[in-house]
mmCIF file of C-alpha atoms and ligand atoms in Angstrom:
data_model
loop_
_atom_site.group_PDB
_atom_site.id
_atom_site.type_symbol
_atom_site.label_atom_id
_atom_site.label_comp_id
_atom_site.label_asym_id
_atom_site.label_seq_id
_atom_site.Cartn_x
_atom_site.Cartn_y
_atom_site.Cartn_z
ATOM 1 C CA UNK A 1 -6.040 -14.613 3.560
ATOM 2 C CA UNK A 2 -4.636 -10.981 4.452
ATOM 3 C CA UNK A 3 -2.044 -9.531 2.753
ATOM 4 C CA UNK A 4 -1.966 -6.514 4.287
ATOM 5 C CA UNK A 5 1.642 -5.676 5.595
ATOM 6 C CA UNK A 6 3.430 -2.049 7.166
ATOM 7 C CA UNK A 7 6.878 -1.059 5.926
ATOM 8 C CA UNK A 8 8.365 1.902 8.126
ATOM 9 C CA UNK A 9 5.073 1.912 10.169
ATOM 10 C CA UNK A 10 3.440 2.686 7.230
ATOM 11 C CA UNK A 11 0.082 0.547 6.239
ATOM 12 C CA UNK A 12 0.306 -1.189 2.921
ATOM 13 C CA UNK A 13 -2.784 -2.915 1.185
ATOM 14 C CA UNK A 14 -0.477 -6.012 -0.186
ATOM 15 C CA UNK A 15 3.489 -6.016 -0.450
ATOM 16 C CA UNK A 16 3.998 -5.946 -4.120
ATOM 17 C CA UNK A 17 5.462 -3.123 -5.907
ATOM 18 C CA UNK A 18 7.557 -2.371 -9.217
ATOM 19 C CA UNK A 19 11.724 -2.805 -9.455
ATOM 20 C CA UNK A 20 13.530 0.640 -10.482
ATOM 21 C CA UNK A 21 13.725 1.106 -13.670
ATOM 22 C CA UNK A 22 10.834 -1.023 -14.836
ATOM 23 C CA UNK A 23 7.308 0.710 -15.746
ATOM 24 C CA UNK A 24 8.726 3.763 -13.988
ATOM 25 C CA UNK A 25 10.506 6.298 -16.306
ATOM 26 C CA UNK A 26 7.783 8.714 -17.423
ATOM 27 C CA UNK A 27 5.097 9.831 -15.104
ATOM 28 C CA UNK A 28 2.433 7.697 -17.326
ATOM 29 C CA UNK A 29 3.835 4.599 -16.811
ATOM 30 C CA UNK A 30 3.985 5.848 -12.784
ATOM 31 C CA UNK A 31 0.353 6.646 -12.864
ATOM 32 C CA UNK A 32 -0.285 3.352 -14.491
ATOM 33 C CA UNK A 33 1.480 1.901 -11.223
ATOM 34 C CA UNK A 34 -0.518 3.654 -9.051
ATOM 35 C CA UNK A 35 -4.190 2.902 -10.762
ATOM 36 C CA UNK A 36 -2.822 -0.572 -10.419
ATOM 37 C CA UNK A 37 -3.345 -2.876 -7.214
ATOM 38 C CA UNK A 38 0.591 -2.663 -6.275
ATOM 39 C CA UNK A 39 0.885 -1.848 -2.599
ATOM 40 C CA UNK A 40 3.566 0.896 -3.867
ATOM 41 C CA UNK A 41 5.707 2.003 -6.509
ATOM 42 C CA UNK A 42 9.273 3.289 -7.397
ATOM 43 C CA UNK A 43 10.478 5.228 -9.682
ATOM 44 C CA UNK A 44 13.361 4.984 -12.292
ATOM 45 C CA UNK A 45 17.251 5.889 -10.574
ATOM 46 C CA UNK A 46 17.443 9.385 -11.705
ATOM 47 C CA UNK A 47 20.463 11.471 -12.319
ATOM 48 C CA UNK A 48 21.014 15.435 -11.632
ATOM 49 C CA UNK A 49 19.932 15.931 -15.590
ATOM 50 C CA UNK A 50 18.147 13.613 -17.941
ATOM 51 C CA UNK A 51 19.381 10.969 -20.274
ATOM 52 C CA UNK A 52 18.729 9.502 -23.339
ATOM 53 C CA UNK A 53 20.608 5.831 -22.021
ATOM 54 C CA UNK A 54 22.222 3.886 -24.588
ATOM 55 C CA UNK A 55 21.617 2.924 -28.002
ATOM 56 C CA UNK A 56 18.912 0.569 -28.911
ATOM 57 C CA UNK A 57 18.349 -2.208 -28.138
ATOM 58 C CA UNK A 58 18.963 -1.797 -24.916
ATOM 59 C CA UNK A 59 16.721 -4.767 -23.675
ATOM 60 C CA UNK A 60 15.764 -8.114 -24.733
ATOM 61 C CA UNK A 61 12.974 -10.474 -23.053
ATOM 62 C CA UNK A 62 14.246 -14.514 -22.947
ATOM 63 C CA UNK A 63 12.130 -17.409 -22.278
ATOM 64 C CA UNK A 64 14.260 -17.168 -18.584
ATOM 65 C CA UNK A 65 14.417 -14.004 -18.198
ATOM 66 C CA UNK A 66 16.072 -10.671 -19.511
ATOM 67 C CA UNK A 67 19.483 -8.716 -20.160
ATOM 68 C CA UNK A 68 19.131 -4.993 -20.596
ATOM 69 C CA UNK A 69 21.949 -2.170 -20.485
ATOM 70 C CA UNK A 70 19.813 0.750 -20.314
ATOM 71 C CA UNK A 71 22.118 3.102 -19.456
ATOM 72 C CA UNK A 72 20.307 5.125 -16.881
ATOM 73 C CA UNK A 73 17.412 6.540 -19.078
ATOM 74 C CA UNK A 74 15.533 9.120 -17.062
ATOM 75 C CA UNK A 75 13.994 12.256 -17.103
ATOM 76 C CA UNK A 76 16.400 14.245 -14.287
ATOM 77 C CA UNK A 77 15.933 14.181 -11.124
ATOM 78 C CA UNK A 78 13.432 17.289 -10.814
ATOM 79 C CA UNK A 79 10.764 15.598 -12.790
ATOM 80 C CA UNK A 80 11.011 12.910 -10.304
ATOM 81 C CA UNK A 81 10.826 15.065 -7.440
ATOM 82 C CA UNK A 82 8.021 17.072 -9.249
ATOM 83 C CA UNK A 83 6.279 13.784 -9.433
ATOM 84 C CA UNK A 84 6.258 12.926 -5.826
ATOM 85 C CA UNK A 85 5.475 16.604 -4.755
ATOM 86 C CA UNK A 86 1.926 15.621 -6.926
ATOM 87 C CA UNK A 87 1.589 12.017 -5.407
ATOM 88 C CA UNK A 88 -1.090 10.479 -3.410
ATOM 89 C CA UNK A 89 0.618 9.438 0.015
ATOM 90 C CA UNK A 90 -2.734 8.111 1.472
ATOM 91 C CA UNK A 91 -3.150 5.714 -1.668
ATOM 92 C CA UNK A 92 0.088 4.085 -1.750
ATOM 93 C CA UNK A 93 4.050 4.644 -0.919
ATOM 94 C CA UNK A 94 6.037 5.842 -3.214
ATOM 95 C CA UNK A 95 9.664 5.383 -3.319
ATOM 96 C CA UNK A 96 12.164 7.980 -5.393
ATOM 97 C CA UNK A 97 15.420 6.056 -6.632
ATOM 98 C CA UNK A 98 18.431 7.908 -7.024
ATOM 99 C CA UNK A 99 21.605 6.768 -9.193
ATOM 100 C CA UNK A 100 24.124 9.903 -9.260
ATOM 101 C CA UNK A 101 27.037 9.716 -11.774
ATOM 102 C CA UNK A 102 28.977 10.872 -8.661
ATOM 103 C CA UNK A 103 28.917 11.371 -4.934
ATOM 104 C CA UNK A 104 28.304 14.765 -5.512
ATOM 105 C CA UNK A 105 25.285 14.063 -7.853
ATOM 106 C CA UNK A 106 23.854 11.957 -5.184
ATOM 107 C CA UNK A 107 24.574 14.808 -2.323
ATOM 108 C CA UNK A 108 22.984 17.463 -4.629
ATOM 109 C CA UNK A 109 19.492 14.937 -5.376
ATOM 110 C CA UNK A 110 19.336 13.819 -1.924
ATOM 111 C CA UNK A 111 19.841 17.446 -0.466
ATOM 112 C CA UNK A 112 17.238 18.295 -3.047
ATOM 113 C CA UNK A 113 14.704 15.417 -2.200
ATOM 114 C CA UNK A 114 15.230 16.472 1.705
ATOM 115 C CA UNK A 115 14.223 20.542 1.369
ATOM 116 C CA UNK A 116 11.086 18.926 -0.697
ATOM 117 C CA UNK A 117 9.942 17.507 2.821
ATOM 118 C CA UNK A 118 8.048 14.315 0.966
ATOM 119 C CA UNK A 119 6.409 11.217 2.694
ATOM 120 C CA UNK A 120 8.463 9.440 -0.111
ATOM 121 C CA UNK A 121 11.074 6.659 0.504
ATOM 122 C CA UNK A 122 14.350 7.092 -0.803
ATOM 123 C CA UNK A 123 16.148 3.926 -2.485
ATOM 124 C CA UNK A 124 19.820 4.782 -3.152
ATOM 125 C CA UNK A 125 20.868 2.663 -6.203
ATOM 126 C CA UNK A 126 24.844 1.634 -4.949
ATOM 127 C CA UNK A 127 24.917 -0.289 -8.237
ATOM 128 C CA UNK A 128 25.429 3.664 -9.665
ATOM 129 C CA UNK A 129 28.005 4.627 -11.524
ATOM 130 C CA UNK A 130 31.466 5.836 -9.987
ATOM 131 C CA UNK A 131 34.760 7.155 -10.739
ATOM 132 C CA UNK A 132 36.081 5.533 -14.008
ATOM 133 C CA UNK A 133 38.234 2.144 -13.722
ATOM 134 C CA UNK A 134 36.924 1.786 -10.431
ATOM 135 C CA UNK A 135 34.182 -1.269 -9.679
ATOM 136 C CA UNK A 136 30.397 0.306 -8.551
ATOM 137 C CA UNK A 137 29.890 1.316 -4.843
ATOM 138 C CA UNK A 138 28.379 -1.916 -4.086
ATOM 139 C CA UNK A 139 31.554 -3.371 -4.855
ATOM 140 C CA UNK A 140 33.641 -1.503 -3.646
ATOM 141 C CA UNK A 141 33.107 -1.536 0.071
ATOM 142 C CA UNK A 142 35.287 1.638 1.124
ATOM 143 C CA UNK A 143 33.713 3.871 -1.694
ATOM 144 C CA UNK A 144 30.279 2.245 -0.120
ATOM 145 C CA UNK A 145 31.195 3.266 3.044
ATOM 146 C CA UNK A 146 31.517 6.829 2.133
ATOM 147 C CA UNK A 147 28.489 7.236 0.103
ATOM 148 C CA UNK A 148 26.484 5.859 3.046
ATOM 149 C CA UNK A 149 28.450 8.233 5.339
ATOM 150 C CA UNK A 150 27.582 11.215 3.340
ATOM 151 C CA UNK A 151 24.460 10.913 2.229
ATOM 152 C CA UNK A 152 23.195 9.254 5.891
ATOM 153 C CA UNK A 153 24.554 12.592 7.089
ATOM 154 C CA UNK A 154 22.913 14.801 4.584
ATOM 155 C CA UNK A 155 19.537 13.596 4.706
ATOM 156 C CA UNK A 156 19.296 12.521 8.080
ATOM 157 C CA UNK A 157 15.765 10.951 7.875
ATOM 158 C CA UNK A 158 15.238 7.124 7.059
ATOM 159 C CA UNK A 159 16.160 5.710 3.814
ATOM 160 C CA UNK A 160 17.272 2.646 1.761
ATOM 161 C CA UNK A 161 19.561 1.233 -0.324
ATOM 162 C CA UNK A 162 19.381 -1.206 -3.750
ATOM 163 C CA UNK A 163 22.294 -3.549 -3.601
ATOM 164 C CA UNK A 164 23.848 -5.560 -6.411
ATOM 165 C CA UNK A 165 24.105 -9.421 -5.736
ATOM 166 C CA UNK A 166 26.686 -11.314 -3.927
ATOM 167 C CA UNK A 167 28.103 -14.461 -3.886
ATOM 168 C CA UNK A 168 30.463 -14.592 -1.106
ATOM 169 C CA UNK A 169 29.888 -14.963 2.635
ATOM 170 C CA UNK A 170 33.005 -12.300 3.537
ATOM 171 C CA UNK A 171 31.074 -9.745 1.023
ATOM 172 C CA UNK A 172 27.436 -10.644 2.990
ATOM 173 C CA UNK A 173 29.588 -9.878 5.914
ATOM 174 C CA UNK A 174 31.611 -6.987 4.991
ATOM 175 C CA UNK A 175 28.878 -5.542 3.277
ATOM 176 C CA UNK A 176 26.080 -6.005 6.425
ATOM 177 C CA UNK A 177 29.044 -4.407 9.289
ATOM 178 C CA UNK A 178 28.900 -1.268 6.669
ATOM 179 C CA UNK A 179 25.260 -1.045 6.551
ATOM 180 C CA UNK A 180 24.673 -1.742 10.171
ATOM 181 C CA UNK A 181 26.832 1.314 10.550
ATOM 182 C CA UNK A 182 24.103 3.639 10.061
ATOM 183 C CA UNK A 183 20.960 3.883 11.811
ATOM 184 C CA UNK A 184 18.881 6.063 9.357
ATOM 185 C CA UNK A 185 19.959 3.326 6.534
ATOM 186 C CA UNK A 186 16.389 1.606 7.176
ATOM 187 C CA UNK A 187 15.803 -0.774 4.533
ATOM 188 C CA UNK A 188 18.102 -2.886 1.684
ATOM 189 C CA UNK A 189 16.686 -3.663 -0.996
ATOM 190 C CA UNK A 190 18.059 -6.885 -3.107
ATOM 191 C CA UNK A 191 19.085 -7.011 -5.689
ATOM 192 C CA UNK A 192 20.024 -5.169 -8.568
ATOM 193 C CA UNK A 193 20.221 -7.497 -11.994
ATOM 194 C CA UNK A 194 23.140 -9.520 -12.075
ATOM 195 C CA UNK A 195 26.041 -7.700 -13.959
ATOM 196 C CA UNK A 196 27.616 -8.111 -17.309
ATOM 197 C CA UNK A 197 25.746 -11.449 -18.448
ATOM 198 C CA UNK A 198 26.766 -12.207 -22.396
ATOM 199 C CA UNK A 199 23.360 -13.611 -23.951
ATOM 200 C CA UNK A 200 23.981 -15.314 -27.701
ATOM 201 C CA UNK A 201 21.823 -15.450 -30.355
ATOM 202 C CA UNK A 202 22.651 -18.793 -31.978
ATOM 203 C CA UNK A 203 20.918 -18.466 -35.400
ATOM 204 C CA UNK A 204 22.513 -15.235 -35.934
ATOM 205 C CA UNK A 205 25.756 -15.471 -34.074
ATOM 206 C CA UNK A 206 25.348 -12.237 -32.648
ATOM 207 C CA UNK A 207 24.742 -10.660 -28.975
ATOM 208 C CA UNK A 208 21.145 -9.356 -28.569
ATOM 209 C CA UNK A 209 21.887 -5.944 -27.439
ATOM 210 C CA UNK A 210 23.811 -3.281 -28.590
ATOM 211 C CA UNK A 211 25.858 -1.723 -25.995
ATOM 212 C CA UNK A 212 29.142 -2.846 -23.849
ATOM 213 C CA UNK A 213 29.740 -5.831 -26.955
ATOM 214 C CA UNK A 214 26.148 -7.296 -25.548
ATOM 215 C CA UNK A 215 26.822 -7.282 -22.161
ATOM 216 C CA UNK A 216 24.660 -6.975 -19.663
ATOM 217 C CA UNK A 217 22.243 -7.121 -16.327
ATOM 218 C CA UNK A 218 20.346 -10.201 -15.513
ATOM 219 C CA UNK A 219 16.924 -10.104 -14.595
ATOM 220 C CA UNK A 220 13.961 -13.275 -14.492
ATOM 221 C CA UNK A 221 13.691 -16.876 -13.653
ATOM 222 C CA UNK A 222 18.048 -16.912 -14.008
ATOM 223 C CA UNK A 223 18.084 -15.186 -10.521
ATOM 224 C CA UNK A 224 15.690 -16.272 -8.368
ATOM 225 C CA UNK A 225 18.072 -18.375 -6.498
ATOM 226 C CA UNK A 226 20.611 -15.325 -5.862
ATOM 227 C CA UNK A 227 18.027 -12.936 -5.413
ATOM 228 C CA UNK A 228 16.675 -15.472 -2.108
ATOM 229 C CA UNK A 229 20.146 -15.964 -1.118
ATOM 230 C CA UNK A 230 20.655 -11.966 -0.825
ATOM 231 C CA UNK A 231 17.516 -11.754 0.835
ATOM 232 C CA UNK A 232 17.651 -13.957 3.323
ATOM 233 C CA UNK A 233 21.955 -13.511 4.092
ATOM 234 C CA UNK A 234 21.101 -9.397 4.998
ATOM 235 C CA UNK A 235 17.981 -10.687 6.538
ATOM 236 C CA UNK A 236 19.879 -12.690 9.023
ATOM 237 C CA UNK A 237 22.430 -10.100 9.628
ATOM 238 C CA UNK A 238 20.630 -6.641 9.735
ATOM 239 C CA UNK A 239 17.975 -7.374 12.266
ATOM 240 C CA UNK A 240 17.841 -4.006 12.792
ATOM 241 C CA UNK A 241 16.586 -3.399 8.904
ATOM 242 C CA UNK A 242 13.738 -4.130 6.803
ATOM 243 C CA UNK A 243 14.379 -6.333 3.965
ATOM 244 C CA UNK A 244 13.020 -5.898 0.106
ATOM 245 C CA UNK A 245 13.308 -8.500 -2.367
ATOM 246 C CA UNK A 246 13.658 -8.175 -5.746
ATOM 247 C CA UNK A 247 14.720 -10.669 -8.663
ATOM 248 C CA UNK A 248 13.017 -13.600 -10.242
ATOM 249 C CA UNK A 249 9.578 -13.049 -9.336
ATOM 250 C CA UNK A 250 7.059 -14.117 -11.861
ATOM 251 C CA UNK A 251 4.179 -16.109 -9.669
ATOM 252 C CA UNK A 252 2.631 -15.976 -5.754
ATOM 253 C CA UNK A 253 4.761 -19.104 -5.161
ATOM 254 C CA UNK A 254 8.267 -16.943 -5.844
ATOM 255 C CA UNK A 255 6.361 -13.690 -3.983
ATOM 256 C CA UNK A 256 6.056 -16.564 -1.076
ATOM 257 C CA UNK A 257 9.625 -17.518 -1.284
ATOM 258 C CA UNK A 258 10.901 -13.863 -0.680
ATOM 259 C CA UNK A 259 8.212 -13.157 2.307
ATOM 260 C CA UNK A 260 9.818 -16.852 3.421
ATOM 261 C CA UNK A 261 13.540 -15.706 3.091
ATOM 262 C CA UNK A 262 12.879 -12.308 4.920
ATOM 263 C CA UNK A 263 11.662 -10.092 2.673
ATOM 264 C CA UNK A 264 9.058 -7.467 3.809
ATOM 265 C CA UNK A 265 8.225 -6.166 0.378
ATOM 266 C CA UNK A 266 8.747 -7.986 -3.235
ATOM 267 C CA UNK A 267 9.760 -6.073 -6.236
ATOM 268 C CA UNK A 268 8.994 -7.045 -9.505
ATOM 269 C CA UNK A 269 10.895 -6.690 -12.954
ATOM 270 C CA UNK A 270 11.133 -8.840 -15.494
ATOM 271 C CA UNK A 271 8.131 -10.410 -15.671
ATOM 272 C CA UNK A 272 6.337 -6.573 -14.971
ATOM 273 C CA UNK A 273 8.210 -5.272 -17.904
ATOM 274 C CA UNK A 274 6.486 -8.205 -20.126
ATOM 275 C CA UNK A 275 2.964 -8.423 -18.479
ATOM 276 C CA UNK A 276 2.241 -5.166 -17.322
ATOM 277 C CA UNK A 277 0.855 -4.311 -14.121
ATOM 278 C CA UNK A 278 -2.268 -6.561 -14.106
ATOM 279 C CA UNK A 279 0.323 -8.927 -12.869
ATOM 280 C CA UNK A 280 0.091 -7.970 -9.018
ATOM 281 C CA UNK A 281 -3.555 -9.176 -9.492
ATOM 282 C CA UNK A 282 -2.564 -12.351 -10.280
ATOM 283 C CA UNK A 283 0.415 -12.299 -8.178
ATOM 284 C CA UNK A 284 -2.058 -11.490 -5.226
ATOM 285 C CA UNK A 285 -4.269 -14.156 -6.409
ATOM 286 C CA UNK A 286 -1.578 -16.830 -6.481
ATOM 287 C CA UNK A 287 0.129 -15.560 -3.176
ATOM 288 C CA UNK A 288 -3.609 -15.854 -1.552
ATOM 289 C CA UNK A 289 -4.678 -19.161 -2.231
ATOM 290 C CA UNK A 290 -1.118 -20.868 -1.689
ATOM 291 C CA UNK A 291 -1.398 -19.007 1.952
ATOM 292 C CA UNK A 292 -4.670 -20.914 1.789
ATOM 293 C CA UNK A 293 -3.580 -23.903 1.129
ATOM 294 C CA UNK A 294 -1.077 -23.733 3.633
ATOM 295 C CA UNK A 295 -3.384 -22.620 6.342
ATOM 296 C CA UNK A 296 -1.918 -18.872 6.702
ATOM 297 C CA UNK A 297 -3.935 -16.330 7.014
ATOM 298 C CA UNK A 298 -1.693 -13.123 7.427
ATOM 299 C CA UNK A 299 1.920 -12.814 5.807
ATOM 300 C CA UNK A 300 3.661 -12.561 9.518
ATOM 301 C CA UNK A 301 2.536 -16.015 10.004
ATOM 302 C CA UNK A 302 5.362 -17.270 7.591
ATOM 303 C CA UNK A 303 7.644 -14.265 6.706
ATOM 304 C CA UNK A 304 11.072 -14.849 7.697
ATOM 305 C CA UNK A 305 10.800 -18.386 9.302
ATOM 306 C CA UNK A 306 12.769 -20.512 6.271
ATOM 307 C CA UNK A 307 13.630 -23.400 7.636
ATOM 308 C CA UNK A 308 16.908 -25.009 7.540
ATOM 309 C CA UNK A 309 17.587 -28.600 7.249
HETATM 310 C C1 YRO B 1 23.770 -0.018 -14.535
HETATM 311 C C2 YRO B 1 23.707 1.493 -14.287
HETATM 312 C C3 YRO B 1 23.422 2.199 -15.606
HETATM 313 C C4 YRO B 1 25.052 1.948 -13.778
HETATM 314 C C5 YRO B 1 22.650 1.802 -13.208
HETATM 315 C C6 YRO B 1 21.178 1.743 -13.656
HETATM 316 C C7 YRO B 1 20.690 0.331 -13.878
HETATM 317 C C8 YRO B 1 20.334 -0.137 -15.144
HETATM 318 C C9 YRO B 1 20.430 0.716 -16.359
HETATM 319 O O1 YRO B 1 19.834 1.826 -16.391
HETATM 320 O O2 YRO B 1 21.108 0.222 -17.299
HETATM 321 N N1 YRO B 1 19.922 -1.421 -15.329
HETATM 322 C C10 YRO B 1 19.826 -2.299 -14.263
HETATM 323 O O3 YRO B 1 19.449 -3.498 -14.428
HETATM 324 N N2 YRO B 1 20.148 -1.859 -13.007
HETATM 325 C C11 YRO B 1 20.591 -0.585 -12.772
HETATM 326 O O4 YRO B 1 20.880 -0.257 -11.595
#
């Protein structure tokens, strides 16, 4: 079986790539992405300047998954822009994430990543911070509404954005009417971990990482199920948009599940972060002999057609 796929026109050897933030902060671990047999890569959300992140430790690896409250580590967003100035475009997409601290950061990287004239894809990260005591962008739909306004107006070429999870039909729908608002907003990507999970230690009675009391994003096996939901709810109402999933992938069966639900391309985090990237051999592997077994032989012949009961 094929699994050969085009996002944005562009050609794509298979549709596996990296999540934000994971194997993606310094320009080793994005070379390491690159050598490896991911169909693309992304790199960490940057900010205008870089960041040390939080305190240590900042992430912990469960037997379903992982919490982590990084805190934004990255190196600015020059290096980042730097990097994809120096990147092979022929060999494989690469997509630039971008996480302001403000509206204004965003304006300034986006402006920046713009006069750069790059093949690269940006992926604006709504789960970004934004102003104090009030909820992120993604959930806060007017704030969302203006960040898409400005920056769809500033950069004025195609581009995405990472959403955070939800789990209410009015958000699916209040959230899609914004994002079909804007016809350069090409692709969603979802989703982000899920927020502010509290993950015990038993034997020690204590939270496993340090900041925010032990609080924390969700990543792994715990959000497979929200991750397809997210999927396949913008999937259904952006036809206009090209869908990337990300969350809970950790075999070709879940990478099937996310081509099934609508996705076009399938991030993976949690289970990259703890295998490294000689997982999208195996996740190729997998993915090719359950389209075998099934009878497929290219990815269109199944993506997006879930059925329903
Ligand atoms: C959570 C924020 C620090 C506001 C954004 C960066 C980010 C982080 C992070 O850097 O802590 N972790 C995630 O799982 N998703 C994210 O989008």
């Amino acid at each position: 079986p094929e699994l050969a796929t085009t996002f944005l026109e562009q050609p794509l050897d298979n549709p596996l790539m990296n999540a934000a933030g994971v194997w993606c902060t310094l320009a080793a671990q994005l070379d390491a992405l690159v050598e490896s047999s991911a169909g693309a890569a992304v790199t960490k959300s940057c900010t205008l300047s870089r960041r040390d992140g939080n305190p240590e430790p900042r992430y912990r690896a469960l037997p379903l998954g992982s919490i982590n409250s990084m805190g934004l580590p990255n190196e600015g967003h020059v290096y980042y822009l730097d990097y994809a100035a120096c990147h092979d475009y022929e060999r494989k997409p690469l997509f630039v994430s971008v996480s302001g601290l403000s509206l204004d950061d965003n304006l300034t990287i986006v402006a920046a990543l713009r006069e750069a004239v790059l093949p690269a894809f940006l992926e604006l990260n709504l789960s970004c911070p934004n102003v104090e005591g009030k909820p992120q962008p993604g959930y806060d739909f007017e704030a969302m509404d203006q960040f898409l306004a400005e920056v769809a107006t500033a950069y004025r070429r195609p581009f995405g954005v990472k959403l955070p999870p939800y789990f209410d039909f009015v958000h699916f729908d209040n959230a899609a009417e914004i994002l079909n608002r804007y016809d350069n907003l090409a692709f969603i990507t979802c989703i982000n971990s899920i927020g502010n999970g509290l993950v015990i230690d038993t034997e020690s009675e204590s939270t496993v990482i340090r900041p925010k009391d032990g609080f924390g994003g969700l990543g792994g096996d715990y959000v497979l199920p929200t991750a397809l939901a997210n999927v396949n709810a913008f999937h259904r109402r952006c036809p206009g948009k090209t869908i990337i999933g990300c969350g809970g992938v950790s075999t070709g069966e879940h990478v099937f599940q996310h081509l099934l639900a609508g996705a076009t391309l399938v991030q993976v985090g949690t289970a990259l972060h703890e295998e490294g990237p000689s997982i999208f051999d195996r996740l190729q592997k997998e993915l090719r002999e359950l389209m075998a077994k099934k009878g497929y032989t290219r990815i269109e012949d199944f993506r997006g057609r879930l059925k329903t009961l």
